[in-house]
Tab-separated table of C-alpha atoms and ligand atoms in Angstrom:
chain	number	residue	atom	x	y	z
S	1491	MET	CA	159.633	81.581	101.452
S	1492	ARG	CA	162.353	79.137	100.196
S	1493	ILE	CA	160.936	75.781	98.941
S	1494	PRO	CA	163.090	73.020	99.415
S	1495	ARG	CA	164.593	71.788	96.081
S	1496	LEU	CA	163.627	68.150	96.893
S	1497	ALA	CA	159.935	68.981	97.177
S	1498	LEU	CA	160.008	71.216	94.214
S	1499	LEU	CA	161.017	68.261	92.194
S	1500	SER	CA	158.822	65.869	93.406
S	1501	THR	CA	155.689	68.311	92.728
S	1502	ALA	CA	156.896	68.564	89.240
S	1503	THR	CA	157.407	64.686	88.810
S	1504	VAL	CA	153.769	64.310	90.124
S	1505	GLY	CA	152.608	66.598	87.511
S	1506	VAL	CA	154.340	65.121	84.891
S	1507	LEU	CA	152.984	61.580	85.971
S	1508	VAL	CA	149.688	62.734	85.896
S	1509	ALA	CA	149.604	64.353	82.569
S	1510	ALA	CA	150.997	61.252	81.193
S	1511	SER	CA	148.727	58.796	82.326
S	1512	ILE	CA	145.758	61.100	81.083
S	1513	ALA	CA	147.299	61.171	77.780
S	1514	VAL	CA	147.827	57.363	77.611
S	1515	ILE	CA	143.981	56.931	78.459
S	1516	GLY	CA	142.939	59.573	76.036
S	1517	THR	CA	144.947	57.940	73.034
S	1518	ALA	CA	143.685	54.730	71.428
S	1519	GLU	CA	147.045	53.707	69.638
S	1520	ALA	CA	147.005	51.086	66.779
S	1521	ALA	CA	148.787	48.120	67.803
S	1522	THR	CA	151.840	47.098	66.012
S	1523	THR	CA	151.800	43.347	66.231
S	1524	LEU	CA	149.278	40.719	65.358
S	1525	GLY	CA	149.108	39.366	68.813
S	1526	ALA	CA	148.573	42.899	70.357
S	1527	SER	CA	146.089	43.979	68.008
S	1528	ALA	CA	144.158	40.788	68.208
S	1529	ALA	CA	144.243	41.042	71.889
S	1530	GLN	CA	142.683	44.509	71.668
S	1531	THR	CA	139.414	42.647	70.208
S	1532	GLY	CA	139.499	40.074	72.985
S	1533	ARG	CA	141.354	37.358	70.776
S	1534	TYR	CA	144.456	35.541	70.152
S	1535	PHE	CA	146.555	35.467	67.056
S	1536	GLY	CA	148.536	32.328	66.916
S	1537	VAL	CA	151.387	30.132	64.906
S	1538	ALA	CA	152.172	26.784	64.232
S	1539	THR	CA	155.524	26.161	65.398
S	1540	ALA	CA	158.189	23.165	66.414
S	1541	ALA	CA	160.650	22.867	69.114
S	1542	PHE	CA	163.340	21.974	66.454
S	1543	LYS	CA	162.946	25.751	65.076
S	1544	PHE	CA	163.874	27.121	68.520
S	1545	THR	CA	167.520	27.901	67.747
S	1546	ASP	CA	166.520	29.723	64.526
S	1547	THR	CA	167.233	33.384	65.731
S	1548	PRO	CA	165.469	35.359	63.033
S	1549	TYR	CA	162.490	32.789	63.201
S	1550	MET	CA	162.350	33.220	66.996
S	1551	THR	CA	162.332	37.169	66.508
S	1552	ILE	CA	159.289	36.927	64.495
S	1553	LEU	CA	157.452	34.311	66.768
S	1554	ASN	CA	158.241	36.393	69.950
S	1555	ARG	CA	157.445	39.784	68.765
S	1556	GLU	CA	154.064	38.850	66.773
S	1557	PHE	CA	152.094	36.261	68.228
S	1558	ASN	CA	150.417	35.561	71.544
S	1559	SER	CA	149.439	31.909	70.972
S	1560	VAL	CA	151.371	28.757	69.502
S	1561	VAL	CA	150.264	25.413	68.418
S	1562	PRO	CA	152.785	22.370	67.869
S	1563	GLU	CA	152.858	21.812	64.140
S	1564	ASN	CA	153.635	17.967	64.881
S	1565	ASP	CA	155.091	17.793	68.104
S	1566	MET	CA	152.047	16.823	70.188
S	1567	LYS	CA	150.771	14.033	67.598
S	1568	TRP	CA	150.297	10.606	68.503
S	1569	ASP	CA	153.325	9.416	66.882
S	1570	ALA	CA	155.371	12.223	68.452
S	1571	THR	CA	154.036	11.542	72.037
S	1572	GLU	CA	153.284	7.642	72.243
S	1573	PRO	CA	156.116	6.218	69.700
S	1574	GLN	CA	155.722	2.916	71.691
S	1575	GLN	CA	152.689	1.529	73.304
S	1576	GLY	CA	152.433	3.133	76.724
S	1577	ARG	CA	155.833	4.851	76.419
S	1578	PHE	CA	155.312	8.734	76.533
S	1579	THR	CA	157.826	11.247	75.147
S	1580	PHE	CA	156.751	14.758	75.786
S	1581	THR	CA	160.234	16.533	75.567
S	1582	ASN	CA	159.444	18.480	72.594
S	1583	GLY	CA	155.951	19.458	73.562
S	1584	ASP	CA	157.068	20.526	77.141
S	1585	ARG	CA	159.788	22.634	75.653
S	1586	LEU	CA	157.171	24.434	73.504
S	1587	VAL	CA	154.732	24.827	76.297
S	1588	SER	CA	157.512	26.161	78.533
S	1589	HIS	CA	158.784	28.781	75.794
S	1590	ALA	CA	154.992	29.835	75.473
S	1591	GLN	CA	154.460	30.235	79.276
S	1592	SER	CA	157.846	32.217	79.572
S	1593	ARG	CA	156.305	34.843	77.008
S	1594	GLY	CA	152.799	35.074	78.299
S	1595	MET	CA	151.356	33.098	75.188
S	1596	THR	CA	148.650	30.360	75.370
S	1597	VAL	CA	149.201	27.009	73.796
S	1598	ARG	CA	146.788	25.068	71.642
S	1599	GLY	CA	147.090	21.299	71.601
S	1600	HIS	CA	147.080	19.396	68.437
S	1601	ALA	CA	146.078	16.534	67.991
S	1602	LEU	CA	144.724	13.847	70.320
S	1603	LEU	CA	143.310	11.551	67.806
S	1604	TRP	CA	143.676	11.449	63.953
S	1605	HIS	CA	143.562	9.016	61.436
S	1606	ALA	CA	147.000	10.053	60.087
S	1607	GLN	CA	150.298	10.060	62.014
S	1608	GLN	CA	149.566	7.241	64.087
S	1609	PRO	CA	152.626	5.430	65.567
S	1610	SER	CA	152.962	2.125	63.602
S	1611	TRP	CA	152.165	-0.004	66.698
S	1612	ALA	CA	148.416	1.779	66.622
S	1613	GLN	CA	147.862	1.099	62.767
S	1614	GLY	CA	148.418	-2.403	63.485
S	1615	LEU	CA	145.480	-2.444	66.104
S	1616	SER	CA	141.702	-2.731	65.569
S	1617	GLY	CA	138.525	-3.100	67.766
S	1618	SER	CA	138.329	-2.776	71.198
S	1619	ALA	CA	142.305	-3.013	71.423
S	1620	LEU	CA	142.439	0.163	69.563
S	1621	ARG	CA	139.702	1.805	71.193
S	1622	SER	CA	141.328	1.293	74.364
S	1623	ALA	CA	144.649	2.389	73.241
S	1624	ALA	CA	143.283	5.330	71.869
S	1625	ILE	CA	141.313	6.622	74.982
S	1626	ASN	CA	144.389	5.730	77.021
S	1627	HIS	CA	146.391	7.961	74.688
S	1628	VAL	CA	143.907	10.783	75.100
S	1629	THR	CA	143.874	10.487	78.851
S	1630	GLN	CA	147.689	10.220	79.478
S	1631	VAL	CA	148.485	13.220	77.162
S	1632	ALA	CA	145.916	15.664	78.206
S	1633	THR	CA	146.500	14.771	81.874
S	1634	HIS	CA	150.475	15.459	81.214
S	1635	PHE	CA	149.354	18.847	79.818
S	1636	ARG	CA	146.634	19.570	82.217
S	1637	GLY	CA	146.233	23.273	83.057
S	1638	LYS	CA	148.627	24.316	80.192
S	1639	ILE	CA	146.408	23.901	77.323
S	1640	HIS	CA	143.979	26.793	76.474
S	1641	SER	CA	142.352	24.390	73.627
S	1642	TRP	CA	142.788	20.849	72.517
S	1643	ASP	CA	141.956	19.610	68.958
S	1644	VAL	CA	140.440	16.396	70.595
S	1645	VAL	CA	139.713	15.013	67.285
S	1646	ASN	CA	141.116	15.997	63.967
S	1647	GLU	CA	139.640	15.342	60.367
S	1648	ALA	CA	137.094	12.607	61.055
S	1649	PHE	CA	134.612	13.435	58.417
S	1650	ALA	CA	135.043	12.592	54.584
S	1651	ASP	CA	135.492	14.756	51.941
S	1652	GLY	CA	132.705	14.617	49.336
S	1653	GLY	CA	131.060	12.283	51.411
S	1654	GLY	CA	127.634	14.059	51.919
S	1655	GLY	CA	128.597	14.633	55.422
S	1656	ALA	CA	129.487	11.089	56.503
S	1657	ARG	CA	132.260	10.196	58.726
S	1658	ARG	CA	135.771	9.153	57.017
S	1659	ASP	CA	136.657	5.625	57.188
S	1660	SER	CA	139.576	4.825	59.491
S	1661	ASN	CA	140.738	2.377	61.788
S	1662	LEU	CA	139.275	4.795	64.564
S	1663	GLN	CA	136.143	4.920	62.825
S	1664	ARG	CA	135.838	1.396	62.509
S	1665	THR	CA	135.895	1.070	66.329
S	1666	GLY	CA	132.461	2.420	66.381
S	1667	ASN	CA	130.910	5.666	65.763
S	1668	ASP	CA	130.894	6.609	69.361
S	1669	TRP	CA	134.824	6.928	69.136
S	1670	ILE	CA	134.575	10.815	68.949
S	1671	GLU	CA	132.335	11.320	71.994
S	1672	ALA	CA	134.373	8.803	74.140
S	1673	ALA	CA	137.607	10.727	73.400
S	1674	PHE	CA	135.852	14.218	74.122
S	1675	ARG	CA	134.840	12.563	77.451
S	1676	ALA	CA	138.142	11.309	78.311
S	1677	ALA	CA	139.714	14.474	77.527
S	1678	ARG	CA	137.266	16.521	80.077
S	1679	ALA	CA	137.875	14.183	82.599
S	1680	ALA	CA	141.799	14.658	82.096
S	1681	ASP	CA	141.724	18.307	81.774
S	1682	PRO	CA	138.766	20.165	82.668
S	1683	GLY	CA	140.278	23.337	82.279
S	1684	ALA	CA	140.908	23.138	78.345
S	1685	LYS	CA	138.372	23.930	75.879
S	1686	LEU	CA	137.764	21.011	73.739
S	1687	CYS	CA	137.597	21.479	69.984
S	1688	TYR	CA	136.854	19.390	66.740
S	1689	ASN	CA	139.069	20.216	64.041
S	1690	ASP	CA	138.738	19.915	60.203
S	1691	TYR	CA	139.494	21.137	56.505
S	1692	ASN	CA	137.305	21.800	53.898
S	1693	THR	CA	134.977	23.369	56.137
S	1694	ASP	CA	135.455	26.828	54.923
S	1695	GLY	CA	131.727	27.762	54.083
S	1696	ILE	CA	128.409	25.874	54.338
S	1697	ASN	CA	128.910	22.771	52.475
S	1698	ALA	CA	128.202	19.052	52.918
S	1699	LYS	CA	131.167	18.323	55.131
S	1700	SER	CA	130.568	21.197	57.294
S	1701	THR	CA	127.088	20.454	57.663
S	1702	GLY	CA	128.042	16.983	58.760
S	1703	ILE	CA	130.092	18.319	61.506
S	1704	TYR	CA	127.472	20.869	62.397
S	1705	ASN	CA	125.114	18.056	62.907
S	1706	MET	CA	127.446	16.260	65.071
S	1707	VAL	CA	128.144	19.229	67.338
S	1708	ARG	CA	124.388	19.988	67.584
S	1709	ASP	CA	123.790	16.369	68.664
S	1710	PHE	CA	126.579	16.779	71.322
S	1711	LYS	CA	125.291	19.534	72.714
S	1712	SER	CA	121.760	18.153	73.181
S	1713	ARG	CA	123.215	15.094	74.693
S	1714	GLY	CA	125.730	16.905	77.112
S	1715	VAL	CA	128.903	15.344	75.186
S	1716	PRO	CA	131.565	17.907	76.459
S	1717	ILE	CA	132.360	20.185	73.119
S	1718	ASP	CA	133.494	23.652	73.672
S	1719	CYS	CA	134.802	24.749	70.278
S	1720	VAL	CA	135.144	23.956	66.654
S	1721	GLY	CA	138.299	24.355	64.715
S	1722	LEU	CA	138.168	25.686	60.849
S	1723	GLN	CA	141.635	24.850	59.565
S	1724	SER	CA	141.112	27.199	56.614
S	1725	HIS	CA	144.042	25.818	54.182
S	1726	LEU	CA	142.918	28.108	51.411
S	1727	GLY	CA	143.170	28.553	47.566
S	1728	THR	CA	142.790	31.648	45.421
S	1729	THR	CA	139.029	32.176	46.263
S	1730	LEU	CA	136.961	32.360	49.501
S	1731	ASP	CA	133.751	30.742	49.851
S	1732	SER	CA	130.818	33.214	50.075
S	1733	THR	CA	129.563	31.691	53.296
S	1734	TYR	CA	132.766	31.536	55.196
S	1735	GLN	CA	131.402	34.038	57.776
S	1736	GLN	CA	127.926	32.564	57.938
S	1737	ASN	CA	129.265	29.151	58.590
S	1738	ILE	CA	131.393	30.387	61.469
S	1739	GLN	CA	128.106	32.187	62.687
S	1740	ARG	CA	126.077	28.918	62.569
S	1741	PHE	CA	128.663	26.944	64.872
S	1742	ALA	CA	128.587	30.086	67.200
S	1743	ASP	CA	124.880	29.774	67.345
S	1744	LEU	CA	125.078	26.004	68.709
S	1745	GLY	CA	126.963	27.266	71.516
S	1746	VAL	CA	130.533	26.532	70.842
S	1747	ASP	CA	133.473	28.920	70.337
S	1748	VAL	CA	134.983	28.896	66.616
S	1749	GLN	CA	138.843	29.281	65.998
S	1750	ILE	CA	140.450	29.556	62.712
S	1751	THR	CA	143.106	27.057	63.566
S	1752	GLU	CA	145.457	26.139	60.372
S	1753	LEU	CA	145.278	29.487	58.255
S	1754	ASP	CA	147.218	29.723	55.245
S	1755	VAL	CA	146.329	30.956	51.508
S	1756	GLN	CA	147.814	30.233	48.274
S	1757	GLN	CA	149.906	33.041	46.819
S	1758	GLY	CA	148.193	34.892	44.169
S	1759	ALA	CA	146.632	38.266	43.297
S	1760	ASN	CA	143.874	37.644	46.261
S	1761	GLN	CA	146.069	36.456	48.948
S	1762	ALA	CA	145.958	39.623	51.145
S	1763	ASN	CA	142.358	40.044	50.666
S	1764	ILE	CA	141.521	36.670	51.452
S	1765	PHE	CA	143.653	36.947	54.702
S	1766	ALA	CA	141.696	40.174	55.415
S	1767	SER	CA	138.340	38.628	54.907
S	1768	VAL	CA	139.194	35.786	57.016
S	1769	THR	CA	140.174	38.046	59.682
S	1770	ARG	CA	136.982	40.281	59.206
S	1771	ALA	CA	134.753	37.353	59.372
S	1772	CYS	CA	136.322	35.984	62.762
S	1773	LEU	CA	135.939	39.667	64.055
S	1774	ALA	CA	132.231	39.722	63.244
S	1775	VAL	CA	131.341	36.637	65.299
S	1776	ALA	CA	131.813	37.290	68.962
S	1777	ARG	CA	132.438	33.569	69.618
S	1778	CYS	CA	135.350	33.359	66.967
S	1779	THR	CA	137.938	33.681	69.507
S	1780	GLY	CA	141.183	33.631	67.644
S	1781	ILE	CA	143.277	32.908	64.342
S	1782	THR	CA	146.295	30.530	63.811
S	1783	VAL	CA	148.428	30.840	60.921
S	1784	TRP	CA	150.129	27.488	60.221
S	1785	GLY	CA	153.708	28.571	60.212
S	1786	VAL	CA	155.810	31.840	60.582
S	1787	ARG	CA	157.539	32.311	56.954
S	1788	ASP	CA	156.754	30.836	53.641
S	1789	SER	CA	159.746	28.751	53.985
S	1790	ASP	CA	158.432	27.209	57.093
S	1791	SER	CA	155.105	26.165	55.251
S	1792	TRP	CA	154.213	22.433	54.518
S	1793	ARG	CA	152.650	23.891	51.286
S	1794	THR	CA	156.034	24.075	49.496
S	1795	GLY	CA	156.312	26.786	46.481
S	1796	GLN	CA	152.754	28.152	47.257
S	1797	ASN	CA	154.163	30.911	49.696
S	1798	PRO	CA	150.938	30.975	51.700
S	1799	LEU	CA	152.001	32.687	54.958
S	1800	LEU	CA	152.394	36.312	56.389
S	1801	PHE	CA	156.428	36.437	56.175
S	1802	ASP	CA	158.572	35.648	53.196
S	1803	ALA	CA	161.451	33.505	53.482
S	1804	ASN	CA	163.647	36.394	54.659
S	1805	GLY	CA	161.335	37.130	57.520
S	1806	ASN	CA	159.740	40.346	55.631
S	1807	LYS	CA	156.287	41.208	56.339
S	1808	LYS	CA	154.099	40.679	53.032
S	1809	ALA	CA	151.005	42.377	51.893
S	1810	ALA	CA	149.089	39.922	53.439
S	1811	TYR	CA	150.441	40.724	56.901
S	1812	THR	CA	149.677	44.630	56.571
S	1813	ALA	CA	146.015	43.488	55.588
S	1814	VAL	CA	145.646	41.170	58.555
S	1815	LEU	CA	147.163	43.873	60.975
S	1816	ASN	CA	145.125	46.647	59.487
S	1817	THR	CA	141.945	44.655	59.711
S	1818	LEU	CA	142.519	43.476	63.501
S	1819	ASN	CA	143.056	47.434	64.290
S	1820	ALA	CA	140.034	48.197	62.482
S	1821	GLY	CA	138.057	45.835	64.695
S	1822	GLY	CA	139.295	47.198	68.040
S	1823	PRO	CA	139.931	48.250	70.713
S	1824	THR	CA	137.261	46.784	72.598
S	1825	THR	CA	136.461	46.868	76.388
S	1826	PRO	CA	139.655	45.053	77.726
S	1827	THR	CA	137.632	44.150	80.983
S	1828	SER	CA	135.524	40.885	81.967
S	1829	PRO	CA	133.356	42.229	84.568
S	1830	THR	CA	131.334	39.761	86.516
S	1831	THR	CA	127.944	40.153	88.590
S	1832	SER	CA	126.744	37.650	90.745
S	1833	SER	CA	123.739	36.806	92.503
S	1834	PRO	CA	124.112	35.976	96.398
S	1835	PRO	CA	124.680	32.525	97.515
S	1836	PRO	CA	121.910	30.118	97.451
S	1837	ALA	CA	119.596	28.849	100.072
S	1838	SER	CA	119.653	24.999	100.148
S	1839	GLY	CA	117.532	24.165	97.309
S	1840	GLY	CA	118.448	27.425	95.495
S	1841	CYS	CA	120.974	28.549	92.885
S	1842	THR	CA	123.254	31.255	92.166
S	1843	ALA	CA	123.905	32.941	88.850
S	1844	GLN	CA	127.439	34.866	87.743
S	1845	VAL	CA	127.321	36.652	84.729
S	1846	THR	CA	130.606	37.311	83.009
S	1847	LEU	CA	131.017	39.965	80.107
S	1848	ASN	CA	132.836	40.008	77.118
S	1849	SER	CA	132.235	43.597	75.607
S	1850	TRP	CA	133.017	45.723	72.510
S	1851	THR	CA	131.654	48.930	71.297
S	1852	GLY	CA	128.146	48.405	70.486
S	1853	GLY	CA	127.782	44.844	71.771
S	1854	TYR	CA	128.767	42.044	74.193
S	1855	THR	CA	128.545	38.419	74.882
S	1856	ALA	CA	127.497	37.160	78.591
S	1857	THR	CA	128.485	33.723	79.879
S	1858	VAL	CA	126.230	32.974	82.906
S	1859	ARG	CA	127.205	30.198	85.401
S	1860	VAL	CA	124.394	28.561	87.226
S	1861	THR	CA	125.583	26.995	90.534
S	1862	ALA	CA	123.215	24.825	92.674
S	1863	GLY	CA	123.365	25.311	96.307
S	1864	SER	CA	123.688	22.645	99.121
S	1865	ALA	CA	121.016	20.459	97.118
S	1866	ALA	CA	120.403	19.409	93.603
S	1867	ILE	CA	118.088	21.285	91.477
S	1868	SER	CA	115.793	20.109	88.881
S	1869	GLY	CA	115.239	23.394	86.463
S	1870	TRP	CA	116.395	26.663	86.879
S	1871	SER	CA	115.678	30.334	85.430
S	1872	VAL	CA	117.821	33.271	85.601
S	1873	GLY	CA	116.568	37.098	85.484
S	1874	VAL	CA	118.679	39.506	83.863
S	1875	THR	CA	118.319	43.269	83.544
S	1876	VAL	CA	119.315	44.340	79.810
S	1877	PRO	CA	120.075	47.959	79.839
S	1878	SER	CA	117.740	50.066	77.875
S	1879	GLY	CA	118.647	50.751	74.230
S	1880	GLY	CA	120.095	47.149	73.867
S	1881	ALA	CA	118.584	43.826	73.314
S	1882	VAL	CA	119.549	40.274	73.305
S	1883	THR	CA	120.240	38.909	69.930
S	1884	SER	CA	120.993	35.217	70.408
S	1885	THR	CA	121.110	32.630	73.316
S	1886	TRP	CA	122.900	29.287	73.679
S	1887	ASN	CA	122.116	26.514	76.159
S	1888	ALA	CA	119.114	28.261	77.464
S	1889	GLY	CA	115.831	29.679	76.165
S	1890	ASN	CA	114.741	33.185	76.894
S	1891	SER	CA	111.396	35.137	77.349
S	1892	GLY	CA	111.694	38.617	76.151
S	1893	THR	CA	114.894	40.425	74.722
S	1894	SER	CA	115.011	43.581	76.412
S	1895	GLY	CA	114.266	45.032	80.007
S	1896	GLN	CA	113.824	42.203	82.406
S	1897	VAL	CA	114.767	38.945	80.539
S	1898	THR	CA	113.983	35.507	81.858
S	1899	PHE	CA	116.389	32.719	80.828
S	1900	ARG	CA	115.696	29.071	81.513
S	1901	ASN	CA	117.377	25.751	81.225
S	1902	VAL	CA	116.848	23.535	78.130
S	1903	SER	CA	116.237	19.766	78.017
S	1904	TYR	CA	119.759	18.773	78.865
S	1905	ASN	CA	121.032	21.167	81.445
S	1906	GLY	CA	118.277	21.626	83.857
S	1907	GLN	CA	119.683	18.993	86.362
S	1908	VAL	CA	122.350	20.434	88.434
S	1909	PRO	CA	123.779	18.157	91.257
S	1910	ALA	CA	124.475	19.922	94.547
S	1911	GLY	CA	127.390	22.421	94.279
S	1912	GLY	CA	127.440	21.579	90.601
S	1913	SER	CA	127.064	24.364	88.108
S	1914	THR	CA	126.353	24.572	84.101
S	1915	GLU	CA	126.852	27.322	81.840
S	1916	PHE	CA	124.775	29.170	79.315
S	1917	GLY	CA	125.219	32.320	77.306
S	1918	PHE	CA	123.795	35.354	75.241
S	1919	GLN	CA	124.802	37.888	72.858
S	1920	GLY	CA	123.300	41.382	72.951
S	1921	THR	CA	123.336	44.748	71.466
S	1922	GLY	CA	124.232	48.095	73.390
S	1923	THR	CA	126.189	47.642	76.805
S	1924	GLY	CA	125.991	44.320	78.945
S	1925	PRO	CA	123.951	43.816	81.989
S	1926	THR	CA	125.494	45.014	85.264
S	1927	VAL	CA	122.601	44.787	87.668
S	1928	THR	CA	122.835	41.632	89.935
S	1929	PRO	CA	121.086	38.678	88.164
S	1930	SER	CA	118.547	36.389	90.058
S	1931	CYS	CA	118.527	32.677	90.119
S	1932	THR	CA	115.607	30.619	90.780
S	1933	ALA	CA	115.712	26.971	91.156
S	1934	GLY	CA	112.778	24.552	89.580
I	800	9MR	O1	152.185	20.659	58.657
I	800	9MR	C1	152.318	19.323	58.802
I	800	9MR	C2	153.639	18.768	58.377
I	800	9MR	O2	154.706	19.046	58.806
I	800	9MR	C3	153.238	17.200	58.723
I	800	9MR	O3	154.273	16.718	57.917
I	800	9MR	C4	151.865	16.839	58.322
I	800	9MR	C5	151.558	15.170	58.298
I	800	9MR	O4	150.592	14.678	57.756
I	800	9MR	O5	150.866	17.561	59.037
I	800	9MR	C6	150.723	18.857	58.766
I	800	9MR	O6	149.912	19.403	59.605
I	800	9MR	C7	148.326	19.028	59.242
I	800	9MR	C8	147.773	19.177	60.445
I	800	9MR	O7	148.323	18.488	61.792
I	800	9MR	C9	146.272	18.687	60.293
I	800	9MR	N1	145.766	19.400	59.065
I	800	9MR	C10	146.428	19.569	58.026
I	800	9MR	C11	148.027	20.085	58.245
I	800	9MR	C12	148.430	19.930	56.910
I	800	9MR	O8	148.639	18.986	56.243
C-alpha cells in the first residue's frame, strides 16, 4: 500500500517531537545566567540601575541578559520623586519600571523614607509638618507605583552605627519613635501587593545594630505592624562575618523574608569567595528570596576604585561572577511549581485554609492563608497532614502541636481575630515533601 507522503512526514515529525520533549524533561541543564540560575532555586537575582544608563548599549546587553530584577539606584528616592513639596516627578522611575516589565523583570522599590537624599524643602521641616509630609510622600509614591513593585524599601538605614542597637538620630526620628511603623502602615494601605522591607547596612552578621533591627521586627510582628521583609545591604570588605547565614536565619525565623539588597565586595584575594559565600548563605535559608548587586560593572559602582562588582569596566565576567553562577547552579534546580491545596468554602462562622508550597529537593516552605467565612472568627486552628518521612522544622505566625503526621497549627496572640471575609497568613518549613492532602480549618 502506498502511504501518502504528507502522512509519512507528519508521523515522523510527531516522533521527533516526542523524543525531543522527553530529552528536555530528562536533562537538568545548568543555567548560564544569574537570573535564570537563581530562578531555578525560586529566587531572583537583581541589579541596581538608573534610567540615564539605558542608552549605554554594552551596559544594557549585560543588564538584559543576566538579571531578572532591578532596583533604581537613585531614581525613586525622595529628592528624585518629590523635588518640590507636593510636586512629583516619576519620569525616570516609570522608565525603569516599563523597561523591567517589557523584559519580565521584577522591580524592587528604593527607598520611600531615608535620612539622606531628602529634598531641601524636607530637610527644612520638623515635627508634625515633617511627619505629615513624610507620610504623604510614602502614600503618593507607593500609590503611583501600586501593583508594579515586588518589594519596597519602606524605611532605609534608621539604626545607628555603634549605637548599641539604638535608632539613628535624624529629622525623621525626631518626629517620634513611631515614624517607622507609620510609614509601613501607609505603604501597606497604598500598595497592598508589595512586600514591605526595612533595609540597612552593617547588618552582615549578628551584631548590636542587626540585633536592634531584629528586636524592632519582632515587635512589629507581635503588634501586627505590616512588615514582610528585611533587606541586608551587604556592602562588604575583604572578610565575611562568620555569623552571616545565622543572621539571615534568625530574621527568617521571625516570619519575614530576607533579601540581600545592595551586594558589593571590595576587590581582593577573597572577592570571589565572599560573593560565593553570600550566595550560599542565601540559598541555605528558604526565606532568603533574592540577591541584588549594587551595579552592573565596576565602573558603574559608587565605590570608585574598589572594583566591587561582578563585571569589569569592559563588561567581562570576573572570577566573582563565575563563583556566584556556579554556586547558584549547585543550589538548584528545584521544583518550579507552587501547588496549592484548599479546604472547602466555610460555613458561616467557619474558616478555610489554603496551603501554597515552595519546594526544593528535600524540603519546602508552606504559606497558609486562613480566610474567615461570612462571620468574623476569634481564633483558628488548621490541620495539616505532613507526609511520612518528613517533619515540620520551624513555624512563623502560628504555634504547632506535633511536627509529623497530623500537625495542628493554632493562631498566636496577634492574629486570631479575623474579620468576616478577611484573612491572615502563617507559614512553616519542613523536611521531605510538602503536604498535599486538603487541610482542615476550624474556627474558635
Ligand atoms: O549608589 C548610590 C549613589 O549613587 C548615591 O550617590 C548615594 C547617595 O547617598 O546613594 C548610593 O546608594 C546608597 C543606597 O541608596 C542606600 N545604601 C547605601 C548605598 C551606597 O551609598
